XYZ file of C-alpha atoms in Angstrom:
182
model
C -56.596 -8.966 132.219
C -58.836 -7.138 129.711
C -55.934 -4.882 128.685
C -54.088 -7.907 127.257
C -56.936 -8.949 124.962
C -56.774 -7.537 121.426
C -59.129 -4.681 120.660
C -61.601 -5.410 117.856
C -60.954 -3.234 114.793
C -64.537 -2.000 114.644
C -64.258 -0.516 118.142
C -61.338 1.719 117.125
C -62.262 5.302 116.206
C -62.582 5.888 112.444
C -62.709 2.184 111.490
C -66.041 0.666 110.609
C -66.903 -2.859 109.624
C -66.683 -3.245 105.831
C -69.704 -4.204 103.785
C -69.791 -7.992 103.508
C -67.945 -8.526 106.789
C -64.271 -8.753 107.625
C -63.808 -11.811 105.400
C -64.597 -9.622 102.378
C -61.179 -8.052 102.828
C -59.530 -11.402 102.210
C -61.375 -12.142 98.953
C -60.381 -10.442 95.725
C -62.852 -7.813 94.596
C -63.293 -9.400 91.146
C -62.351 -12.852 90.014
C -62.812 -12.293 86.272
C -59.755 -10.050 85.868
C -56.118 -10.859 85.323
C -53.746 -9.997 88.121
C -49.993 -9.969 88.262
C -50.216 -13.143 90.344
C -51.638 -15.002 87.365
C -48.636 -13.941 85.293
C -46.209 -14.840 88.076
C -47.823 -18.249 88.610
C -47.802 -18.992 84.857
C -44.117 -18.018 84.632
C -43.271 -20.171 87.648
C -45.114 -23.139 86.156
C -43.373 -22.652 82.793
C -40.036 -22.428 84.575
C -40.797 -25.677 86.414
C -41.517 -27.274 83.034
C -38.154 -26.062 81.722
C -36.391 -27.409 84.814
C -38.112 -30.790 84.396
C -36.852 -31.054 80.792
C -33.632 -29.073 81.163
C -31.569 -31.571 79.183
C -33.674 -31.032 76.050
C -33.587 -27.242 76.456
C -29.794 -27.328 76.806
C -29.568 -29.436 73.663
C -31.760 -27.003 71.702
C -29.626 -24.122 72.948
C -26.440 -25.900 71.873
C -27.884 -26.645 68.425
C -28.786 -22.976 67.998
C -25.444 -21.739 69.309
C -23.154 -24.090 67.393
C -24.923 -24.554 64.043
C -25.840 -21.447 62.057
C -28.615 -23.340 60.265
C -30.444 -23.549 63.609
C -29.750 -20.009 64.816
C -33.389 -19.120 64.137
C -34.208 -20.920 67.396
C -33.074 -17.809 69.274
C -35.570 -15.662 67.338
C -38.635 -17.841 67.835
C -39.379 -16.911 71.494
C -38.867 -13.218 70.748
C -41.239 -13.361 67.781
C -43.803 -15.252 69.887
C -43.630 -12.533 72.559
C -44.057 -9.863 69.849
C -47.091 -11.713 68.480
C -48.611 -11.785 71.968
C -47.856 -8.073 72.414
C -49.556 -7.204 69.116
C -52.637 -9.172 70.193
C -52.589 -7.904 73.784
C -56.126 -6.503 73.453
C -57.339 -10.123 73.415
C -56.488 -10.429 77.113
C -59.785 -8.668 77.836
C -61.696 -11.587 76.385
C -59.843 -14.269 78.355
C -61.040 -15.230 81.785
C -58.376 -16.308 84.275
C -59.446 -19.888 84.745
C -57.156 -22.834 85.137
C -58.093 -25.789 83.027
C -57.425 -29.506 82.810
C -56.323 -28.882 79.206
C -53.018 -27.588 80.545
C -52.510 -30.752 82.551
C -53.359 -32.889 79.519
C -50.872 -30.954 77.348
C -48.207 -31.263 80.033
C -48.720 -35.026 80.350
C -48.649 -35.507 76.563
C -45.509 -33.375 76.417
C -43.850 -35.406 79.152
C -44.724 -38.699 77.447
C -43.397 -37.430 74.097
C -40.261 -36.098 75.784
C -39.527 -39.387 77.525
C -40.376 -41.504 74.480
C -38.162 -39.374 72.259
C -35.316 -39.539 74.739
C -35.371 -43.302 75.258
C -35.978 -44.153 71.596
C -33.539 -41.641 70.119
C -36.151 -39.538 68.322
C -34.762 -36.053 68.712
C -37.821 -34.209 67.361
C -40.109 -35.866 69.906
C -37.608 -35.208 72.682
C -37.450 -31.478 71.941
C -41.101 -31.134 70.934
C -42.227 -32.861 74.115
C -40.186 -30.416 76.184
C -41.839 -27.460 74.449
C -45.314 -28.962 74.801
C -44.683 -29.647 78.487
C -43.790 -25.998 79.113
C -46.844 -24.785 77.180
C -49.032 -27.203 79.158
C -47.600 -26.009 82.469
C -48.338 -22.386 81.582
C -51.804 -23.260 80.273
C -52.683 -24.988 83.529
C -52.697 -21.516 85.089
C -53.760 -19.365 82.121
C -56.569 -21.547 80.805
C -57.859 -22.625 77.430
C -58.977 -19.115 76.468
C -55.366 -17.983 76.351
C -54.354 -20.976 74.250
C -57.036 -20.382 71.638
C -56.826 -16.583 71.533
C -53.038 -16.609 71.196
C -52.734 -19.795 69.166
C -50.527 -18.292 66.403
C -47.881 -17.398 68.981
C -48.096 -20.858 70.560
C -47.985 -22.603 67.164
C -44.858 -20.636 66.288
C -42.984 -22.494 69.026
C -42.869 -25.513 66.703
C -39.992 -23.783 64.920
C -37.858 -24.161 68.041
C -37.580 -27.884 67.328
C -34.355 -28.594 65.421
C -35.210 -30.418 62.204
C -33.208 -33.652 61.809
C -30.538 -33.524 59.113
C -32.052 -36.244 56.926
C -35.425 -34.523 56.784
C -33.820 -31.133 56.207
C -31.783 -32.537 53.306
C -34.862 -34.179 51.755
C -36.473 -30.749 51.656
C -33.426 -28.588 50.894
C -31.852 -30.537 48.007
C -34.910 -30.511 45.718
C -35.399 -26.823 46.491
C -31.770 -26.091 45.599
C -32.145 -27.950 42.286
C -35.392 -26.163 41.542
C -33.942 -22.705 42.224
C -30.869 -23.545 40.116
C -33.090 -24.548 37.187
C -35.163 -21.387 37.496
C -32.147 -19.076 37.617
């Protein structure tokens, strides 16, 4: 009957009990460092935010694809990633702590998204979708990441298609001004 019982690891030759006990093997060695699991979890959360607001993301994609005045929308995420890459040394100063700030941003984004959708305010609809995705990612990454990489996060505002009336109110006076100068 004793042959069927599992042999304890410490009784095997060459294996000794680790310092801190066997449960120390299950805990990470350091909790103040970023791991690839933090990045994976943040990407999964951001992807869930995109899936939750997929209709707004499709609309932004269609605006960028069909209207050349909105084609800059394709560049914004790439520039944001480049801005994060340039500031990558700041990761050392960010602790991997989840925060309620991410949840608050996600809830505000969801409310803005829904309000914009049901009241026909396109900027709120798209902006809420972007804020929801940022909030989902920040719920894993924490407030340190938001504040240290704020320029890259603030750049995402340019993904929101500007309504035609507002764009014309800005563009027409600028066109007149440049015509007078030239």
